[in-house]
Short mmCIF file of C-alpha atoms in Angstrom, two decimals:
data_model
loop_
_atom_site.label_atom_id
_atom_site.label_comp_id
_atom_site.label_asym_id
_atom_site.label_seq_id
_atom_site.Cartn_x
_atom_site.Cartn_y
_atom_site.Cartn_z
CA UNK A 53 114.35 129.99 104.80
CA UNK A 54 116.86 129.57 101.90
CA UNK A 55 119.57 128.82 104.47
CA UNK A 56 117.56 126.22 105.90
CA UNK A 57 116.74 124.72 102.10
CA UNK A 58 121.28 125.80 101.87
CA UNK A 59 121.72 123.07 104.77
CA UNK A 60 120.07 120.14 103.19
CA UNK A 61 122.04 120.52 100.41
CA UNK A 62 125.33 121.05 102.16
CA UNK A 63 124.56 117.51 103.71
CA UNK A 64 124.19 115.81 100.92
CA UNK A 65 126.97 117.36 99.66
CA UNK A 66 128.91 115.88 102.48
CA UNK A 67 127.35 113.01 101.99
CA UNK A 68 128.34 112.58 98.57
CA UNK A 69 132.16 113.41 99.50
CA UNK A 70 132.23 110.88 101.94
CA UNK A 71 130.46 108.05 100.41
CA UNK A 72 129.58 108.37 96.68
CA UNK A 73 126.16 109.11 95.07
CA UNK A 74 124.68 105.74 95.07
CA UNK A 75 122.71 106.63 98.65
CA UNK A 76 121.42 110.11 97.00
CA UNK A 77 118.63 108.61 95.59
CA UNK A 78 116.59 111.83 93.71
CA UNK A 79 115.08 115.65 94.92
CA UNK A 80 111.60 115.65 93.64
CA UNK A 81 109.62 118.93 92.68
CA UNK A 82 106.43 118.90 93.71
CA UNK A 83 104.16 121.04 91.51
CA UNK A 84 106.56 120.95 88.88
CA UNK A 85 104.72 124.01 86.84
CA UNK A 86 107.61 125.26 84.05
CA UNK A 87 111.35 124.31 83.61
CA UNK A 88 112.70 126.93 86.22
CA UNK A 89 111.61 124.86 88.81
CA UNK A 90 113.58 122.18 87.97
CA UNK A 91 116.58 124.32 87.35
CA UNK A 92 116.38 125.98 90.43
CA UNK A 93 117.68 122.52 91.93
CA UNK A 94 120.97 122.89 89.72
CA UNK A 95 121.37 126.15 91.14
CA UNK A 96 121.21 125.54 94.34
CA UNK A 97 123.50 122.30 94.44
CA UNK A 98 125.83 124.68 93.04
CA UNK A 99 125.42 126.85 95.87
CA UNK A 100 125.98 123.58 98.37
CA UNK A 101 129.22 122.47 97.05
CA UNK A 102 126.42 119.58 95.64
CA UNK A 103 127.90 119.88 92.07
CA UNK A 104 131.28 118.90 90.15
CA UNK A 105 132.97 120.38 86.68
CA UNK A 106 134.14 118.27 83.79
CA UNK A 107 135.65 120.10 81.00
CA UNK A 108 133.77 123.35 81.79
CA UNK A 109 130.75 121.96 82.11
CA UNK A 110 128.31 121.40 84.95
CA UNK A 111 127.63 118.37 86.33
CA UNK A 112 124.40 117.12 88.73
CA UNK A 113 125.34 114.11 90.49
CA UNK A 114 121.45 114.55 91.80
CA UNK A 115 118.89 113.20 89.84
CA UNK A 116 116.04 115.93 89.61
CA UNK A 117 112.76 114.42 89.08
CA UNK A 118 109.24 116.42 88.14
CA UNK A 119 106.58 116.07 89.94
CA UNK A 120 103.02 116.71 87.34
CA UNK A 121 100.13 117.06 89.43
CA UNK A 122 97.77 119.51 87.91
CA UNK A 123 95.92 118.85 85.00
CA UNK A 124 97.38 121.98 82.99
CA UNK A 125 100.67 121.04 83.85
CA UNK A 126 100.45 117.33 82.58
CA UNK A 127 99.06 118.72 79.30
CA UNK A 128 102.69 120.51 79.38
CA UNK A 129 105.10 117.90 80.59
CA UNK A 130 105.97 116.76 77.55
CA UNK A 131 107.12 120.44 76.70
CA UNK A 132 108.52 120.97 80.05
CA UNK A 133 110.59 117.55 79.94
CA UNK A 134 111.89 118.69 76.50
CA UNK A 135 113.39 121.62 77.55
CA UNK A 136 114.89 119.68 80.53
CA UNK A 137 116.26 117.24 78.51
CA UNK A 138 117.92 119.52 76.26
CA UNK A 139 119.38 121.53 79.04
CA UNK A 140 123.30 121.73 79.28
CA UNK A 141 123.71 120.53 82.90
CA UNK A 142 120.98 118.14 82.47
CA UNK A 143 122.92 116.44 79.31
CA UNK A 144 126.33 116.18 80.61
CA UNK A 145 124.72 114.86 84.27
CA UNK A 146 122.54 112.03 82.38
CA UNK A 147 125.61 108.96 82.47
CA UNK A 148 125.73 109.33 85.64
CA UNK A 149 122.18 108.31 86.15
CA UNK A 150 122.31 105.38 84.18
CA UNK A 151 124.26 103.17 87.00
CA UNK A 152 124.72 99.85 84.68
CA UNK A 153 121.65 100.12 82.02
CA UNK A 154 122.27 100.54 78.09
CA UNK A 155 120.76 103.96 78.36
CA UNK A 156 120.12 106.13 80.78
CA UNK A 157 116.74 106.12 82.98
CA UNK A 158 114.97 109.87 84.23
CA UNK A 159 112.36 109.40 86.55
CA UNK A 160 108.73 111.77 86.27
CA UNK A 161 106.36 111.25 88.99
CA UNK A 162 103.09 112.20 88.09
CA UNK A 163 100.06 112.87 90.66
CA UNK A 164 96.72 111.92 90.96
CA UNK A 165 94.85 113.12 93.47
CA UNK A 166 95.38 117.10 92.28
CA UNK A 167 94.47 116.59 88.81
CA UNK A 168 91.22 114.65 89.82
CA UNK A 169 90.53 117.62 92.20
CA UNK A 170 91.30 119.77 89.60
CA UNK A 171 88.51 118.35 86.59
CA UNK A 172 87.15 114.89 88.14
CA UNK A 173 88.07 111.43 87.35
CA UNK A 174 87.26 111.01 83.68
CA UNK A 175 89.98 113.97 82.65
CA UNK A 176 92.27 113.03 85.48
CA UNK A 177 92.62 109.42 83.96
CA UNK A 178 92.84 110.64 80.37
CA UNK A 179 95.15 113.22 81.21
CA UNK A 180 97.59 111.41 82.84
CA UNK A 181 97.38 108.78 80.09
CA UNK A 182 98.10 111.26 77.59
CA UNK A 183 100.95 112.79 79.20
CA UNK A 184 102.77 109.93 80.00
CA UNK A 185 102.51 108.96 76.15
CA UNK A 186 103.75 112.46 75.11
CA UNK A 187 106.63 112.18 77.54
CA UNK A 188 108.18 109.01 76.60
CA UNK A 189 107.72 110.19 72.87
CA UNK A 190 110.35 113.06 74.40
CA UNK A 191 112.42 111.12 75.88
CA UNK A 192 112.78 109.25 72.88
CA UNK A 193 114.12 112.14 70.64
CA UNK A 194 116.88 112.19 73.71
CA UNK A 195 117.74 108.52 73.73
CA UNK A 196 116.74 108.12 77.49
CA UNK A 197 114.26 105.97 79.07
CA UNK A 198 111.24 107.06 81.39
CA UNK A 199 110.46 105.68 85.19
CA UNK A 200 107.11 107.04 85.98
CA UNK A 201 106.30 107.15 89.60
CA UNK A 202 103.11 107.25 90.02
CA UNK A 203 101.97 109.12 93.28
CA UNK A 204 98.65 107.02 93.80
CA UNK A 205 96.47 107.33 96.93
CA UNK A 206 94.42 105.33 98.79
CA UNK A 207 91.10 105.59 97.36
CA UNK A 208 89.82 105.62 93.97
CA UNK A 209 89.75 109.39 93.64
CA UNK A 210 93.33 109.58 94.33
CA UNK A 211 94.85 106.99 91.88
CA UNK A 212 93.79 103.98 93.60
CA UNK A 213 92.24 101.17 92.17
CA UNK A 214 93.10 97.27 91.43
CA UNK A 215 96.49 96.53 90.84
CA UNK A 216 96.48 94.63 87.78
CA UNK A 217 93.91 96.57 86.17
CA UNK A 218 96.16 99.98 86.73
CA UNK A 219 99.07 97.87 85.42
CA UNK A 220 97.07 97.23 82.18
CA UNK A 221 95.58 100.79 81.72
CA UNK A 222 99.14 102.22 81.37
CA UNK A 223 100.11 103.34 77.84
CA UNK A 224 102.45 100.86 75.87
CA UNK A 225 106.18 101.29 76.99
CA UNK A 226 105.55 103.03 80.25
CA UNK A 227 106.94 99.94 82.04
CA UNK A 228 110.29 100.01 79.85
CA UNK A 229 111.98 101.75 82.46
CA UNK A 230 110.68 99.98 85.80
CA UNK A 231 108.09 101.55 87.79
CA UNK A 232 107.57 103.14 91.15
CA UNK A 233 104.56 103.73 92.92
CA UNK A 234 103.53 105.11 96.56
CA UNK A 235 102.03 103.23 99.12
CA UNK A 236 100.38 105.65 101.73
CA UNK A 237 98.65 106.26 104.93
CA UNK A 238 96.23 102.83 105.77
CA UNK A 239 96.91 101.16 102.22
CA UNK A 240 99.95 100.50 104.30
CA UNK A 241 98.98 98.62 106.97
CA UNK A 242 96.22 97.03 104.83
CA UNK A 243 98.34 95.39 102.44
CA UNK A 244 101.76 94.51 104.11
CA UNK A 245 101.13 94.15 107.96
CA UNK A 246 101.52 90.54 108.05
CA UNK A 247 103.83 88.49 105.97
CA UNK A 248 101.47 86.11 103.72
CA UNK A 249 99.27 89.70 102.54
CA UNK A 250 102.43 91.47 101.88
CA UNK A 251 103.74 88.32 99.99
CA UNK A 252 100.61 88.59 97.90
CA UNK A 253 100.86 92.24 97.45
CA UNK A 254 104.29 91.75 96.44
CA UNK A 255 103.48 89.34 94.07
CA UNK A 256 100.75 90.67 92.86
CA UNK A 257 102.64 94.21 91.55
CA UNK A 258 105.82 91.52 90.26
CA UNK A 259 103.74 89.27 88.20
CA UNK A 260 101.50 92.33 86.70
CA UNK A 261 104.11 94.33 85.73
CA UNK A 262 106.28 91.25 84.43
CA UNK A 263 102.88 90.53 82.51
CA UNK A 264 102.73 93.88 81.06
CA UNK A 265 106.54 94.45 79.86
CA UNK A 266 106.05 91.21 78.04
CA UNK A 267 102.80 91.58 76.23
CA UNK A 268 102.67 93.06 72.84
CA UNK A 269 100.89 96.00 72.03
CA UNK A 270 96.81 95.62 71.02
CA UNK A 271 95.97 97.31 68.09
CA UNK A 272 92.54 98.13 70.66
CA UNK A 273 94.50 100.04 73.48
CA UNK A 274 95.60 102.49 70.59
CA UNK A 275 92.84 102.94 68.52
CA UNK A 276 91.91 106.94 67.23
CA UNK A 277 88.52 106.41 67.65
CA UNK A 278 88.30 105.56 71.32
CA UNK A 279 90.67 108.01 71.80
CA UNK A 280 88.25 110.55 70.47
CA UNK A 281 85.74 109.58 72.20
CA UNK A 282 87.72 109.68 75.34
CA UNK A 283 88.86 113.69 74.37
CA UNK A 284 84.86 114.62 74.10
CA UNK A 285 84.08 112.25 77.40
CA UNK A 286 87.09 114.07 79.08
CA UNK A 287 86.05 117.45 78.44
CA UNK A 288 82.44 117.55 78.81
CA UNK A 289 82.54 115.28 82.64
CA UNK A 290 85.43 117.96 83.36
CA UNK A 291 82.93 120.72 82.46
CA UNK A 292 80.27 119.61 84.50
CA UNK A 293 82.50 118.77 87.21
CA UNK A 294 83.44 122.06 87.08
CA UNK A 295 80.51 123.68 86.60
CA UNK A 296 79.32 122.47 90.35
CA UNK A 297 82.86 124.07 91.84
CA UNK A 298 82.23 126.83 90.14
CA UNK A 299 77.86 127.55 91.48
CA UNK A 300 77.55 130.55 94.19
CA UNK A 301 77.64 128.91 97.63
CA UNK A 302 79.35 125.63 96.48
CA UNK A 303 81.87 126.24 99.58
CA UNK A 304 79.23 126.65 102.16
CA UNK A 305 77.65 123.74 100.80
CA UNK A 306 80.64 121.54 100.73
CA UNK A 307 81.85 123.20 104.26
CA UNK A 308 78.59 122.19 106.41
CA UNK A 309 77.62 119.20 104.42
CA UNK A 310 80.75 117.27 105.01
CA UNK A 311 83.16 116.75 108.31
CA UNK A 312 85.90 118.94 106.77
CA UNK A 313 86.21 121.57 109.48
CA UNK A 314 86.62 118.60 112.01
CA UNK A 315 89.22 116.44 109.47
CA UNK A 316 91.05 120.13 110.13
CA UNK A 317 91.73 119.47 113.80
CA UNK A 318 92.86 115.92 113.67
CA UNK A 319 96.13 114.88 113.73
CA UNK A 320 95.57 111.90 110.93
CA UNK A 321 98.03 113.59 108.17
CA UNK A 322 101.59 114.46 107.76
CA UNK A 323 100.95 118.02 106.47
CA UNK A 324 97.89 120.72 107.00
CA UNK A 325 95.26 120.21 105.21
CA UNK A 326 95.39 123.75 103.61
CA UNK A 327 98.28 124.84 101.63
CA UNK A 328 97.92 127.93 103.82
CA UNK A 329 95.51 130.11 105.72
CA UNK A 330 92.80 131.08 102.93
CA UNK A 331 89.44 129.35 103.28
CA UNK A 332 89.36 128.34 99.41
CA UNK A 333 88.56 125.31 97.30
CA UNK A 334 92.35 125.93 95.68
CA UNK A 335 93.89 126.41 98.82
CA UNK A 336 92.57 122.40 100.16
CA UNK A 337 94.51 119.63 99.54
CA UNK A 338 93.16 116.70 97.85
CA UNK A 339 93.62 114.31 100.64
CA UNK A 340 91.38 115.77 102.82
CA UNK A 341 89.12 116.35 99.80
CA UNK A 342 88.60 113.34 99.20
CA UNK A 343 88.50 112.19 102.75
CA UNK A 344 85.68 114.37 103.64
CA UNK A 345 83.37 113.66 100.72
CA UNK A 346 83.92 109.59 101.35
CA UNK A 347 82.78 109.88 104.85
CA UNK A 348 79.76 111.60 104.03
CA UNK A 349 78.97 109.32 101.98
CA UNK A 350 79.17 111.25 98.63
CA UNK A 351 82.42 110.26 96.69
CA UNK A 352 81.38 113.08 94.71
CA UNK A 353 85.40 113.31 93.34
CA UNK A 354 84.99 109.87 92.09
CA UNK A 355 81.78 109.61 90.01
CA UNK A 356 80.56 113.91 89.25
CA UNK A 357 80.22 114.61 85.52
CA UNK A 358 80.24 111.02 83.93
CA UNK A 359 76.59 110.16 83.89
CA UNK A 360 76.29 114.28 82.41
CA UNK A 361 79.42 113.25 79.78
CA UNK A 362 78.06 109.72 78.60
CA UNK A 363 74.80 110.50 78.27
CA UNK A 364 76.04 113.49 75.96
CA UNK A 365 77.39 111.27 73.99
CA UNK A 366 74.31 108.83 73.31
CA UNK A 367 72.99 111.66 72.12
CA UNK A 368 74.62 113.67 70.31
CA UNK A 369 76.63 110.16 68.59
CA UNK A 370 74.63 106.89 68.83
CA UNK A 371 77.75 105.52 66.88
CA UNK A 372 80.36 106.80 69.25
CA UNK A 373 78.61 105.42 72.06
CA UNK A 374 77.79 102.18 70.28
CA UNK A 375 81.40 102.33 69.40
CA UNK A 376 82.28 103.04 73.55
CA UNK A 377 79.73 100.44 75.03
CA UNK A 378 81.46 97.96 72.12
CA UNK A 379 85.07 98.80 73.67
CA UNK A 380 84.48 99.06 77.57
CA UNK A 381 85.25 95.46 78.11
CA UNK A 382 88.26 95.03 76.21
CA UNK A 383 90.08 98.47 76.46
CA UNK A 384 92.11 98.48 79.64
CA UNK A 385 91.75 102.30 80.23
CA UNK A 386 87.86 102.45 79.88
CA UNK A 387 87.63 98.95 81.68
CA UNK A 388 90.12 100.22 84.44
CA UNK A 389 88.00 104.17 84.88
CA UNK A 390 84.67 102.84 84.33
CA UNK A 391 84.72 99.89 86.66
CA UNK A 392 86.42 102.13 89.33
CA UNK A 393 83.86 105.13 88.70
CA UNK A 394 81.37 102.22 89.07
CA UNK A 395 82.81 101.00 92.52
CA UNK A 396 82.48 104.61 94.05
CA UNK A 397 79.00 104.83 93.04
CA UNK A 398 77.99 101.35 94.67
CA UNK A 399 79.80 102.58 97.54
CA UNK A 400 78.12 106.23 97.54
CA UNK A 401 74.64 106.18 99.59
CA UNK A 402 71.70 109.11 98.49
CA UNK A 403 70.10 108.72 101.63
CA UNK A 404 72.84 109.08 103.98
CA UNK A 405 74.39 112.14 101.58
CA UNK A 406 70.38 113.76 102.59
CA UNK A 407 71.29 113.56 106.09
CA UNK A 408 75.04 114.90 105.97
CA UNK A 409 72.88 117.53 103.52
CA UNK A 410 70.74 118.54 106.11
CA UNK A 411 73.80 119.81 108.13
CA UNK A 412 73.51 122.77 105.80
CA UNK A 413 71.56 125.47 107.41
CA UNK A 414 70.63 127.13 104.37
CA UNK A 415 67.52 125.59 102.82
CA UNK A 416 67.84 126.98 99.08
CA UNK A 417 71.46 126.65 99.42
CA UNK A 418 71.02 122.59 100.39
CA UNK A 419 67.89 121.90 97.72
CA UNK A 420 69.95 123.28 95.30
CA UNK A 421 73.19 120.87 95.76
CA UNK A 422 71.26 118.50 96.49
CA UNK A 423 69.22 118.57 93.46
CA UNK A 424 72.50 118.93 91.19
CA UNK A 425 74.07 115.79 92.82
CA UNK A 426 71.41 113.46 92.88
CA UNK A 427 70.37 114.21 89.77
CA UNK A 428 73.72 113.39 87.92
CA UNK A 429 74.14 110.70 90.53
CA UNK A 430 70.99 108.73 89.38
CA UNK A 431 72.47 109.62 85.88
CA UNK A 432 76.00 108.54 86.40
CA UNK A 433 74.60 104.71 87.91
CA UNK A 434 72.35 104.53 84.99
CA UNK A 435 74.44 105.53 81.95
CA UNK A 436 77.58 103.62 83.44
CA UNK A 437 75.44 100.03 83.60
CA UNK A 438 74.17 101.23 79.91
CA UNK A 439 77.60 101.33 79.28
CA UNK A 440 79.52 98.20 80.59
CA UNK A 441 76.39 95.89 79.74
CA UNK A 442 73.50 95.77 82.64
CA UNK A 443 73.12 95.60 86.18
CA UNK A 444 75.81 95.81 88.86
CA UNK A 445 74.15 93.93 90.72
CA UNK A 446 74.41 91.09 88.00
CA UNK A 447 77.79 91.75 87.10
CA UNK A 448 79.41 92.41 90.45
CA UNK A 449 77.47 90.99 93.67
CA UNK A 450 80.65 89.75 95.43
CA UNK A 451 81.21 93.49 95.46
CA UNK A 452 77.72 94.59 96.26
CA UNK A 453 77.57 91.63 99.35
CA UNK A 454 80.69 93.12 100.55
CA UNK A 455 79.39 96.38 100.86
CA UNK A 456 75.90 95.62 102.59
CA UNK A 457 77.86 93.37 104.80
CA UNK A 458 79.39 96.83 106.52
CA UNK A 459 76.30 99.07 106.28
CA UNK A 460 74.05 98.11 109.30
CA UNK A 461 77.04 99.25 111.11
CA UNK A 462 78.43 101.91 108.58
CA UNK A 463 74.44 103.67 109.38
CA UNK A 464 75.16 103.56 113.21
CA UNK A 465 78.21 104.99 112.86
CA UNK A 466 76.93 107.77 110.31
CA UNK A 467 74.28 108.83 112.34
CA UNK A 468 76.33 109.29 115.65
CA UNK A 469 79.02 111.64 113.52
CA UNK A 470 75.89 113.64 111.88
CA UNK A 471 75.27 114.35 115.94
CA UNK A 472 78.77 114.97 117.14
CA UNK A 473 79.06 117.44 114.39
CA UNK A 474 75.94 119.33 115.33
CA UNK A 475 76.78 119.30 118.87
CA UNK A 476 80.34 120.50 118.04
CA UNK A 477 79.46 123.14 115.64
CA UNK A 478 77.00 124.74 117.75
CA UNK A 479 79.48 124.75 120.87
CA UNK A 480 81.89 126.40 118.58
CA UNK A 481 79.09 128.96 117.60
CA UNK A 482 78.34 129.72 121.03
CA UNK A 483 81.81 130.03 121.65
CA UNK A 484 81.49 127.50 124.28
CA UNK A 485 85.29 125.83 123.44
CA UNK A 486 85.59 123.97 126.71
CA UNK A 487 82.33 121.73 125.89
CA UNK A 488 83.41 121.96 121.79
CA UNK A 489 87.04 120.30 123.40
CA UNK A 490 85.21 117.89 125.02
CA UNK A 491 83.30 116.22 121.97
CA UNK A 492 85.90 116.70 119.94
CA UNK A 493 87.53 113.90 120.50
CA UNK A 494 84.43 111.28 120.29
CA UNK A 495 84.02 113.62 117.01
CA UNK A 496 87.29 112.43 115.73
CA UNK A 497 87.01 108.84 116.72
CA UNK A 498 83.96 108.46 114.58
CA UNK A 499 86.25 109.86 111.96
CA UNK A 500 88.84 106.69 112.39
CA UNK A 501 85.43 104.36 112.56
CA UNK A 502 83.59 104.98 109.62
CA UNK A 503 87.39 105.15 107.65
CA UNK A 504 87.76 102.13 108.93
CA UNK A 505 84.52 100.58 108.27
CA UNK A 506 84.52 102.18 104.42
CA UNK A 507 88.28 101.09 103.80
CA UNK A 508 88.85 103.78 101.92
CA UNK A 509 89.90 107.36 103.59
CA UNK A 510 91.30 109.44 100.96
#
């Protein structure tokens, strides 16, 4: 394995000998978790031939960017950046990055979908806000310049959301260095298959973030008491977020209520959808995650602990949550979460989570769930009109129209997987695998169809 990891370096290192650095582009390190992961890179581009010496000193021609996807390890990127910063190899290498600006630009991608897996979408957002304000306070003391890269997916519980809205939630500054974002899966195809929707696209990211680097800073998107507020919101929707992973059985709920096991034998992704072979909520990545809880109809990622957190609030501070209700309109990042938190839920459906529910062949084992998530599902609708100012239905029926015009079909389709995956289960049960092989496929199709009819896959 290392001399396999050996080789990739060696070609770039040939590369680089051959025709410069300017094609290298930069390694990213996924699950950047302390500074030795980052070094590691240094070490092994030594190793490769991949490095050069100037007066005794190390030099990485490579740029070597973090990747923060966990929620504890964006509360430590600021402390992990530092260190890398201060590093020897990384100081000398830093002119070499800066390729004609005034100073010199490091790149941080930070991830979405594994800190919303990690504590739901209320601490995810806050989180990532947070550390991207502690990093370019950092970078700073270092007289560089940050480009986040910000690994969205392509629904709301994986970073997603409207682009000028996510443009405006970003912390003041966090534009000074450019920005970089991923486009993935069917966002893809979505927004740039034909030339006049890619032009739009296009335009719509230019003029936003053109928008952004040029408006001044609101004394509103910095104010200590929303951000307060936003530390107790954070912490209690994360607790009862986690409080539901946590409950005995959760897994054999989640396992039978939702397509998961057949998301496992489709082809749809570019890696597994464990990290390896153990059968555990940590072990799942968060695309399929997400995926399986938005086709049954759930979006339980995107919603779980904020009706539990805000109504907390109300009552244990009426002014705080005057204070929040006062603020929702105007402050991008409680605008941006709330209104996307808002979209799930009009796009979640009770009744057609029941029947996914009823999947679960455990009776006390299904009541249970299903008691917890309707429950703070009611809750989360309710407190989040309270909170942006009345109905959705007022406020947002070009949204609402749009999503009855797919349900007549969206139920069809619903109803045909709950009975593929029935069929298919009990085959595999019975250890019948030539008739499981043979619905498999119709099994997986529906899979495509209701993605397809919800827009959103995860």
């Amino acid at each position: 394995e290392a001399d396999a990891i050996l080789r990739c370096y060696r070609l770039l290192a040939d590369h680089l000998h051959q025709y410069g650095s300017d094609g290298l582009g930069a390694l990213i390190v996924s699950m950047t978790r302390q500074l030795s992961d980052l070094l590691v890179v240094y070490l092994l581009a030594r190793e490769a031939g991949l490095t050069s010496w100037s007066e005794n000193r190390l030099i990485c021609p490579l740029p070597v960017v973090p990747l923060f996807e966990r929620v504890e390890d964006l509360a430590r990127s600021s402390s992990i950046l530092t260190d890398f910063l201060a590093h020897p190899v990384t100081q000398v290498s830093l002119p070499i990055y800066s390729r004609g600006t005034e100073k010199p630009i490091v790149q941080v991608m930070i991830g979405y979908s594994d800190s919303n897996k990690d504590a739901g979408i209320l601490a995810s957002q806050w989180e990532l806000y947070r550390a991207q304000k502690s990093m370019m306070t950092a970078a700073r003391r270092f007289g560089v310049v940050l480009r986040f890269f910000h690994g969205r997916g392509g629904t709301i519980s994986r970073g997603a959301g409207p682009t000028h809205r996510f443009l405006e939630a970003l912390p003041s500054g966090s534009l000074d260095g450019g920005i970089r974002v991923t486009e993935q899966g069917e966002t893809i195809a979505q927004k740039y298959a034909n030339r006049s929707t890619a032009t739009f696209n296009l335009e719509l990211l230019l003029a936003s973030t053109t928008g952004e680097t040029l408006s001044p800073v609101t004394p509103q998107a910095e104010g200590k008491d929303i951000d307060s507020i936003l530390d107790f919101l954070a912490t209690e929707s994360s607790s009862t977020y986690r409080a539901l992973l946590d409950t005995e059985n959760f897994m054999e709920f989640y396992n039978q209520a939702t397509p998961i096991d057949a998301l496992e034998c489709s082809s749809i992704g570019s890696r597994p959808a464990r990290r390896n072979d153990n059968r555990t909520l940590s072990d799942l990545r968060a695309i399929p995650w997400v995926f399986s809880w938005n086709q049954s109809r759930f979006y339980l990622p995107g919603w779980f602990g904020v009706g539990a957190a805000l109504e907390k609030l109300r009552m244990q501070d009426p002014l705080a949550f005057q204070e929040l209700k006062n603020s929702a309109r105007s402050h991008p990042l409680l605008r941006y979460t709330l209104t996307n938190v808002e979209t799930n839920l009009a796009s979640a459906h009770l009744g057609i989570m029941e029947d996914y529910a009823a999947l679960v062949k455990n009776v006390t084992v299904r009541r249970r769930f299903m008691k917890l998530i309707s429950t703070e599902f009611k809750r989360s609708y309710h407190m989040v009109e309270a909170v942006l100012g009345g109905a959705l239905s007022r406020r947002r029926p070009r949204m609402l129209k749009t999503l009855a015009l797919r349900e007549e079909a969206l139920a069809l389709l619903h109803r045909k997987q709950i009975y593929l995956l029935k069929a298919w289960r009990t085959s595999r049960a019975q250890r019948r695998n030539s008739q499981a092989n043979k619905i498999l496929p119709e099994l997986l199709l529906s899979l495509n169809a209701i993605a397809g009819g919800l827009r959103t896959t995860g």
